[in-house]
């Protein structure tokens, strides 16, 4: 019993005696709490990010629906086209998934037109209102065409071959009687008399001025001209008084429609003003 009392007395009076806890357990508890806080903070950030992304997605969908509903093209004006129909021009300009959306078209054709299309120099697309666009077509200047190896060869006022096609174009006269051995795109037709192209251009411009359109322009070996209007032929002869002849022709031509024969204006001049018509 004396020994037990001595031991308790020593413990109470030992000034260096202190209680030591298990530090490993304490540290484990602290780390566990920190992990819980990190997981909570991460979950909170993910939740905020998800909400923001969802909000952004809702805005994008609403904006998309608004643009689709309010910028759909319902009216299209097409002008300047001869070779292609209005529907063909619209298909070229408005093709693709968003081709009928005026906002998309305004971005697609901003400060630029459409090029590299046969028979067309360029096309401008103008957004007039959010449901209306205007397509302005600038076609290549064609004076006429010749037939060569099953193809229609179109040339400009200088006789330069502009395009070739398997189809003819309304409003562009066929020129026959010219002799050439080959055709090269973007080069002049190799005819004996290159000045003939100036005459072709002059004739087509005069016919257009007086609201006439010939089916064919024929040159004989001496380059004298005959115009074909269906079954009716108009022999103009050489290029003298060609302006006066075609100006007079505008009054005569309505009487020739449906007739089969030749109107001879080769001797027509300012002095004689003579012409005759012979049925075939």
C-alpha positions as a LaTeX table, in Angstrom:
\begin{tabular}{lrrr}
\hline
Residue & $x$ (\AA) & $y$ (\AA) & $z$ (\AA) \\
\hline
Unk1 & 0.00 & 0.00 & 0.00 \\
Unk2 & 2.88 & 2.34 & 0.73 \\
Unk3 & 4.26 & 1.79 & $-2.76$ \\
Unk4 & 0.95 & 2.76 & $-4.45$ \\
Unk5 & 0.75 & 5.99 & $-2.44$ \\
Unk6 & 4.30 & 6.80 & $-3.39$ \\
Unk7 & 3.54 & 6.36 & $-7.07$ \\
Unk8 & 0.49 & 8.64 & $-7.04$ \\
Unk9 & 2.43 & 11.22 & $-5.12$ \\
Unk10 & 5.19 & 11.19 & $-7.67$ \\
Unk11 & 2.74 & 11.70 & $-10.58$ \\
Unk12 & 1.02 & 14.60 & $-8.86$ \\
Unk13 & 4.19 & 16.39 & $-7.94$ \\
Unk14 & 6.18 & 15.83 & $-11.11$ \\
Unk15 & 6.26 & 19.29 & $-12.75$ \\
Unk16 & 7.22 & 17.84 & $-16.14$ \\
Unk17 & 4.27 & 15.52 & $-16.39$ \\
Unk18 & 1.91 & 16.26 & $-19.33$ \\
Unk19 & $-0.76$ & 14.52 & $-21.29$ \\
Unk20 & 0.19 & 13.52 & $-24.85$ \\
Unk21 & $-2.65$ & 12.83 & $-27.34$ \\
Unk22 & $-2.49$ & 10.76 & $-30.50$ \\
Unk23 & $-1.35$ & 13.31 & $-33.17$ \\
Unk24 & $-1.88$ & 10.90 & $-36.05$ \\
Unk25 & $-5.56$ & 10.57 & $-35.27$ \\
Unk26 & $-5.86$ & 14.34 & $-34.90$ \\
Unk27 & $-4.17$ & 15.00 & $-38.24$ \\
Unk28 & $-6.39$ & 12.44 & $-39.93$ \\
Unk29 & $-9.45$ & 14.17 & $-38.64$ \\
Unk30 & $-8.22$ & 17.56 & $-39.96$ \\
Unk31 & $-7.46$ & 16.16 & $-43.42$ \\
Unk32 & $-10.86$ & 14.53 & $-43.63$ \\
Unk33 & $-12.54$ & 17.84 & $-42.91$ \\
Unk34 & $-10.47$ & 19.61 & $-45.55$ \\
Unk35 & $-11.40$ & 16.97 & $-48.14$ \\
Unk36 & $-15.04$ & 17.46 & $-47.34$ \\
Unk37 & $-14.68$ & 21.23 & $-47.79$ \\
Unk38 & $-12.86$ & 20.77 & $-51.14$ \\
Unk39 & $-15.55$ & 18.41 & $-52.41$ \\
Unk40 & $-18.26$ & 20.83 & $-51.41$ \\
Unk41 & $-16.48$ & 23.76 & $-53.09$ \\
Unk42 & $-15.93$ & 21.78 & $-56.28$ \\
Unk43 & $-19.56$ & 20.67 & $-56.41$ \\
Unk44 & $-20.67$ & 24.25 & $-55.90$ \\
Unk45 & $-18.49$ & 25.51 & $-58.78$ \\
Unk46 & $-19.76$ & 22.74 & $-61.08$ \\
Unk47 & $-23.32$ & 23.62 & $-60.20$ \\
Unk48 & $-22.74$ & 27.30 & $-60.98$ \\
Unk49 & $-21.00$ & 26.42 & $-64.26$ \\
Unk50 & $-23.83$ & 24.07 & $-65.25$ \\
Unk51 & $-26.40$ & 26.76 & $-64.55$ \\
Unk52 & $-24.46$ & 29.28 & $-66.62$ \\
Unk53 & $-24.09$ & 26.85 & $-69.53$ \\
Unk54 & $-27.78$ & 26.01 & $-69.40$ \\
Unk55 & $-28.65$ & 29.71 & $-69.36$ \\
Unk56 & $-26.36$ & 30.31 & $-72.33$ \\
Unk57 & $-27.89$ & 27.37 & $-74.19$ \\
Unk58 & $-31.39$ & 28.73 & $-73.60$ \\
Unk59 & $-30.32$ & 32.13 & $-74.95$ \\
Unk60 & $-28.77$ & 30.55 & $-78.04$ \\
Unk61 & $-31.86$ & 28.46 & $-78.76$ \\
Unk62 & $-34.14$ & 31.45 & $-78.28$ \\
Unk63 & $-31.93$ & 33.57 & $-80.56$ \\
Unk64 & $-31.86$ & 30.84 & $-83.20$ \\
Unk65 & $-35.63$ & 30.51 & $-83.14$ \\
Unk66 & $-36.05$ & 34.27 & $-83.39$ \\
Unk67 & $-33.71$ & 34.53 & $-86.40$ \\
Unk68 & $-35.37$ & 31.59 & $-88.17$ \\
Unk69 & $-38.86$ & 33.00 & $-87.65$ \\
Unk70 & $-38.12$ & 36.65 & $-88.42$ \\
Unk71 & $-35.44$ & 36.52 & $-91.15$ \\
Unk72 & $-36.93$ & 34.00 & $-93.56$ \\
Unk73 & $-36.93$ & 35.26 & $-97.17$ \\
Unk74 & $-40.41$ & 35.36 & $-98.68$ \\
Unk75 & $-39.85$ & 37.82 & $-101.57$ \\
Unk76 & $-37.06$ & 37.70 & $-104.16$ \\
Unk77 & $-36.46$ & 40.15 & $-107.02$ \\
Unk78 & $-34.26$ & 38.92 & $-109.88$ \\
Unk79 & $-33.14$ & 41.28 & $-112.63$ \\
Unk80 & $-30.67$ & 41.32 & $-115.51$ \\
Unk81 & $-30.78$ & 37.60 & $-116.31$ \\
Unk82 & $-31.24$ & 36.27 & $-119.85$ \\
Unk83 & $-29.42$ & 32.95 & $-120.07$ \\
Unk84 & $-30.75$ & 31.59 & $-116.74$ \\
Unk85 & $-34.33$ & 31.58 & $-115.46$ \\
Unk86 & $-35.32$ & 33.31 & $-112.22$ \\
Unk87 & $-35.61$ & 29.94 & $-110.49$ \\
Unk88 & $-32.11$ & 28.91 & $-111.59$ \\
Unk89 & $-30.64$ & 32.18 & $-110.32$ \\
Unk90 & $-32.42$ & 31.74 & $-106.98$ \\
Unk91 & $-31.09$ & 28.20 & $-106.64$ \\
Unk92 & $-27.54$ & 29.46 & $-107.21$ \\
Unk93 & $-27.80$ & 32.24 & $-104.64$ \\
Unk94 & $-30.03$ & 30.61 & $-102.04$ \\
Unk95 & $-28.67$ & 27.08 & $-102.02$ \\
Unk96 & $-27.70$ & 25.32 & $-98.81$ \\
Unk97 & $-29.25$ & 24.84 & $-95.37$ \\
Unk98 & $-29.62$ & 28.53 & $-94.47$ \\
Unk99 & $-30.05$ & 29.79 & $-98.02$ \\
Unk100 & $-33.51$ & 31.22 & $-97.28$ \\
Unk101 & $-32.34$ & 33.26 & $-94.29$ \\
Unk102 & $-31.69$ & 36.92 & $-95.08$ \\
Unk103 & $-29.29$ & 37.39 & $-92.16$ \\
Unk104 & $-27.16$ & 34.48 & $-93.32$ \\
Unk105 & $-27.23$ & 35.76 & $-96.91$ \\
Unk106 & $-26.19$ & 39.24 & $-95.80$ \\
Unk107 & $-23.12$ & 37.77 & $-94.12$ \\
Unk108 & $-22.35$ & 35.39 & $-96.98$ \\
Unk109 & $-22.46$ & 38.04 & $-99.72$ \\
Unk110 & $-21.26$ & 41.03 & $-97.73$ \\
Unk111 & $-19.06$ & 43.20 & $-99.97$ \\
Unk112 & $-18.79$ & 40.47 & $-102.61$ \\
Unk113 & $-20.79$ & 38.95 & $-105.43$ \\
Unk114 & $-20.97$ & 35.55 & $-107.08$ \\
Unk115 & $-18.46$ & 34.82 & $-109.83$ \\
Unk116 & $-17.13$ & 31.87 & $-111.85$ \\
Unk117 & $-20.60$ & 31.06 & $-113.22$ \\
Unk118 & $-20.90$ & 30.35 & $-116.97$ \\
Unk119 & $-22.38$ & 33.28 & $-118.94$ \\
Unk120 & $-22.37$ & 35.51 & $-115.85$ \\
Unk121 & $-19.83$ & 38.19 & $-115.03$ \\
Unk122 & $-21.06$ & 38.59 & $-111.46$ \\
Unk123 & $-24.21$ & 38.63 & $-109.32$ \\
Unk124 & $-24.90$ & 41.10 & $-106.51$ \\
Unk125 & $-27.17$ & 40.15 & $-103.61$ \\
Unk126 & $-28.86$ & 43.00 & $-101.73$ \\
Unk127 & $-30.86$ & 42.51 & $-98.53$ \\
Unk128 & $-33.67$ & 45.06 & $-98.78$ \\
Unk129 & $-35.63$ & 43.99 & $-95.71$ \\
Unk130 & $-35.38$ & 40.98 & $-93.44$ \\
Unk131 & $-37.80$ & 39.03 & $-95.67$ \\
Unk132 & $-36.90$ & 40.53 & $-99.07$ \\
Unk133 & $-33.74$ & 40.28 & $-101.20$ \\
Unk134 & $-32.78$ & 41.54 & $-104.66$ \\
Unk135 & $-30.46$ & 39.61 & $-106.98$ \\
Unk136 & $-28.87$ & 41.69 & $-109.75$ \\
Unk137 & $-27.33$ & 39.63 & $-112.55$ \\
Unk138 & $-24.58$ & 41.00 & $-114.79$ \\
Unk139 & $-24.23$ & 38.63 & $-117.72$ \\
Unk140 & $-21.27$ & 38.52 & $-120.03$ \\
Unk141 & $-21.72$ & 40.63 & $-123.16$ \\
Unk142 & $-22.60$ & 38.15 & $-125.91$ \\
Unk143 & $-22.89$ & 39.24 & $-129.53$ \\
Unk144 & $-23.91$ & 35.84 & $-130.94$ \\
Unk145 & $-23.06$ & 32.19 & $-131.16$ \\
Unk146 & $-21.92$ & 29.67 & $-133.75$ \\
Unk147 & $-22.47$ & 25.94 & $-133.86$ \\
Unk148 & $-19.32$ & 23.82 & $-133.72$ \\
Unk149 & $-18.98$ & 20.05 & $-133.14$ \\
Unk150 & $-22.39$ & 19.79 & $-131.50$ \\
Unk151 & $-21.74$ & 22.70 & $-129.14$ \\
Unk152 & $-22.97$ & 26.29 & $-129.12$ \\
Unk153 & $-19.97$ & 28.59 & $-129.04$ \\
Unk154 & $-20.76$ & 32.08 & $-127.71$ \\
Unk155 & $-18.58$ & 35.06 & $-128.56$ \\
Unk156 & $-18.48$ & 38.72 & $-127.54$ \\
Unk157 & $-18.29$ & 41.91 & $-129.61$ \\
Unk158 & $-14.62$ & 41.25 & $-130.44$ \\
Unk159 & $-15.23$ & 37.67 & $-131.53$ \\
Unk160 & $-13.63$ & 36.29 & $-128.35$ \\
Unk161 & $-15.08$ & 32.92 & $-127.35$ \\
Unk162 & $-16.73$ & 33.50 & $-123.96$ \\
Unk163 & $-18.54$ & 30.24 & $-123.25$ \\
Unk164 & $-19.53$ & 26.93 & $-124.81$ \\
Unk165 & $-22.77$ & 25.14 & $-124.03$ \\
Unk166 & $-24.93$ & 22.26 & $-125.16$ \\
Unk167 & $-27.98$ & 24.57 & $-125.15$ \\
Unk168 & $-28.79$ & 27.73 & $-127.05$ \\
Unk169 & $-29.85$ & 30.94 & $-125.33$ \\
Unk170 & $-32.99$ & 32.87 & $-126.14$ \\
Unk171 & $-32.31$ & 36.39 & $-127.33$ \\
Unk172 & $-28.81$ & 35.61 & $-128.64$ \\
Unk173 & $-28.77$ & 35.16 & $-132.42$ \\
Unk174 & $-27.04$ & 32.30 & $-134.15$ \\
Unk175 & $-24.48$ & 33.42 & $-136.71$ \\
Unk176 & $-24.05$ & 31.14 & $-139.72$ \\
Unk177 & $-21.86$ & 31.23 & $-142.82$ \\
Unk178 & $-18.61$ & 32.00 & $-140.99$ \\
Unk179 & $-15.69$ & 29.70 & $-141.78$ \\
Unk180 & $-13.22$ & 28.58 & $-139.11$ \\
Unk181 & $-11.25$ & 25.41 & $-138.34$ \\
Unk182 & $-11.00$ & 25.41 & $-134.55$ \\
Unk183 & $-12.32$ & 27.02 & $-131.39$ \\
Unk184 & $-10.30$ & 28.01 & $-128.32$ \\
Unk185 & $-11.98$ & 29.38 & $-125.21$ \\
Unk186 & $-11.06$ & 33.02 & $-124.46$ \\
Unk187 & $-9.53$ & 33.49 & $-127.91$ \\
Unk188 & $-10.98$ & 35.06 & $-131.06$ \\
Unk189 & $-12.75$ & 32.89 & $-133.59$ \\
Unk190 & $-10.26$ & 32.41 & $-136.45$ \\
Unk191 & $-12.37$ & 33.81 & $-139.32$ \\
Unk192 & $-10.95$ & 35.38 & $-142.49$ \\
Unk193 & $-12.54$ & 38.77 & $-141.80$ \\
Unk194 & $-12.39$ & 39.72 & $-138.08$ \\
Unk195 & $-14.29$ & 42.95 & $-138.82$ \\
Unk196 & $-17.41$ & 40.81 & $-139.22$ \\
Unk197 & $-17.81$ & 40.77 & $-135.44$ \\
Unk198 & $-18.25$ & 44.54 & $-135.35$ \\
Unk199 & $-21.03$ & 44.11 & $-137.90$ \\
Unk200 & $-22.67$ & 41.35 & $-135.86$ \\
Unk201 & $-22.61$ & 43.55 & $-132.75$ \\
Unk202 & $-24.01$ & 46.50 & $-134.67$ \\
Unk203 & $-26.85$ & 44.41 & $-136.09$ \\
Unk204 & $-27.79$ & 42.88 & $-132.71$ \\
Unk205 & $-27.75$ & 46.30 & $-131.04$ \\
Unk206 & $-29.93$ & 47.81 & $-133.77$ \\
Unk207 & $-32.40$ & 44.92 & $-133.54$ \\
Unk208 & $-32.56$ & 45.34 & $-129.77$ \\
Unk209 & $-33.08$ & 49.10 & $-130.12$ \\
Unk210 & $-36.14$ & 48.51 & $-132.27$ \\
Unk211 & $-37.43$ & 45.60 & $-130.15$ \\
Unk212 & $-36.66$ & 42.89 & $-132.69$ \\
Unk213 & $-34.85$ & 39.60 & $-132.29$ \\
Unk214 & $-33.54$ & 37.58 & $-135.24$ \\
Unk215 & $-33.26$ & 33.81 & $-135.04$ \\
Unk216 & $-30.19$ & 33.76 & $-137.26$ \\
Unk217 & $-27.75$ & 36.10 & $-138.92$ \\
Unk218 & $-26.37$ & 34.59 & $-142.11$ \\
Unk219 & $-23.25$ & 35.77 & $-143.95$ \\
Unk220 & $-22.67$ & 34.58 & $-147.50$ \\
Unk221 & $-19.11$ & 34.09 & $-148.86$ \\
Unk222 & $-19.00$ & 37.83 & $-149.69$ \\
Unk223 & $-20.15$ & 38.72 & $-146.15$ \\
Unk224 & $-23.53$ & 40.00 & $-147.28$ \\
Unk225 & $-26.14$ & 39.71 & $-144.54$ \\
Unk226 & $-29.48$ & 37.91 & $-144.39$ \\
Unk227 & $-31.60$ & 37.90 & $-141.23$ \\
Unk228 & $-33.90$ & 34.99 & $-140.38$ \\
Unk229 & $-37.19$ & 35.53 & $-138.53$ \\
Unk230 & $-38.80$ & 32.12 & $-138.49$ \\
Unk231 & $-39.62$ & 31.25 & $-142.12$ \\
Unk232 & $-39.22$ & 34.87 & $-143.22$ \\
Unk233 & $-35.86$ & 36.02 & $-144.56$ \\
Unk234 & $-34.64$ & 39.61 & $-144.80$ \\
Unk235 & $-31.80$ & 40.14 & $-147.27$ \\
Unk236 & $-29.91$ & 43.27 & $-146.13$ \\
Unk237 & $-26.90$ & 42.90 & $-148.42$ \\
Unk238 & $-23.67$ & 44.69 & $-147.45$ \\
Unk239 & $-23.25$ & 46.97 & $-144.46$ \\
Unk240 & $-24.16$ & 50.17 & $-146.36$ \\
Unk241 & $-27.26$ & 51.89 & $-144.95$ \\
Unk242 & $-27.61$ & 49.04 & $-142.46$ \\
Unk243 & $-29.00$ & 51.42 & $-139.82$ \\
Unk244 & $-31.67$ & 52.75 & $-142.17$ \\
Unk245 & $-32.62$ & 49.28 & $-143.36$ \\
Unk246 & $-33.16$ & 47.92 & $-139.86$ \\
Unk247 & $-35.02$ & 51.06 & $-138.78$ \\
Unk248 & $-37.40$ & 50.55 & $-141.73$ \\
Unk249 & $-37.63$ & 46.84 & $-141.00$ \\
Unk250 & $-39.33$ & 47.47 & $-137.63$ \\
Unk251 & $-42.45$ & 48.65 & $-139.51$ \\
Unk252 & $-42.38$ & 45.87 & $-142.09$ \\
Unk253 & $-41.63$ & 42.88 & $-139.87$ \\
Unk254 & $-45.09$ & 42.54 & $-138.25$ \\
Unk255 & $-46.52$ & 41.88 & $-141.72$ \\
Unk256 & $-43.99$ & 39.10 & $-142.32$ \\
Unk257 & $-44.86$ & 37.03 & $-139.26$ \\
Unk258 & $-46.17$ & 33.64 & $-140.43$ \\
Unk259 & $-45.07$ & 34.25 & $-144.02$ \\
Unk260 & $-42.54$ & 32.12 & $-145.85$ \\
Unk261 & $-40.45$ & 34.13 & $-148.23$ \\
Unk262 & $-37.70$ & 36.74 & $-148.65$ \\
Unk263 & $-37.82$ & 40.48 & $-148.10$ \\
Unk264 & $-35.18$ & 41.95 & $-150.41$ \\
Unk265 & $-33.71$ & 45.19 & $-149.03$ \\
Unk266 & $-30.34$ & 44.96 & $-150.73$ \\
Unk267 & $-31.02$ & 48.00 & $-152.92$ \\
Unk268 & $-32.55$ & 50.06 & $-150.14$ \\
Unk269 & $-30.88$ & 53.47 & $-149.60$ \\
Unk270 & $-31.74$ & 56.98 & $-148.57$ \\
Unk271 & $-32.53$ & 57.80 & $-152.21$ \\
Unk272 & $-34.33$ & 54.73 & $-153.53$ \\
Unk273 & $-35.98$ & 53.31 & $-150.38$ \\
Unk274 & $-37.00$ & 50.30 & $-152.47$ \\
Unk275 & $-37.65$ & 46.78 & $-151.26$ \\
Unk276 & $-39.71$ & 43.77 & $-152.36$ \\
Unk277 & $-41.06$ & 40.55 & $-150.89$ \\
Unk278 & $-41.16$ & 37.23 & $-152.72$ \\
Unk279 & $-42.95$ & 34.18 & $-151.38$ \\
Unk280 & $-41.05$ & 30.89 & $-151.41$ \\
\hline
\end{tabular}
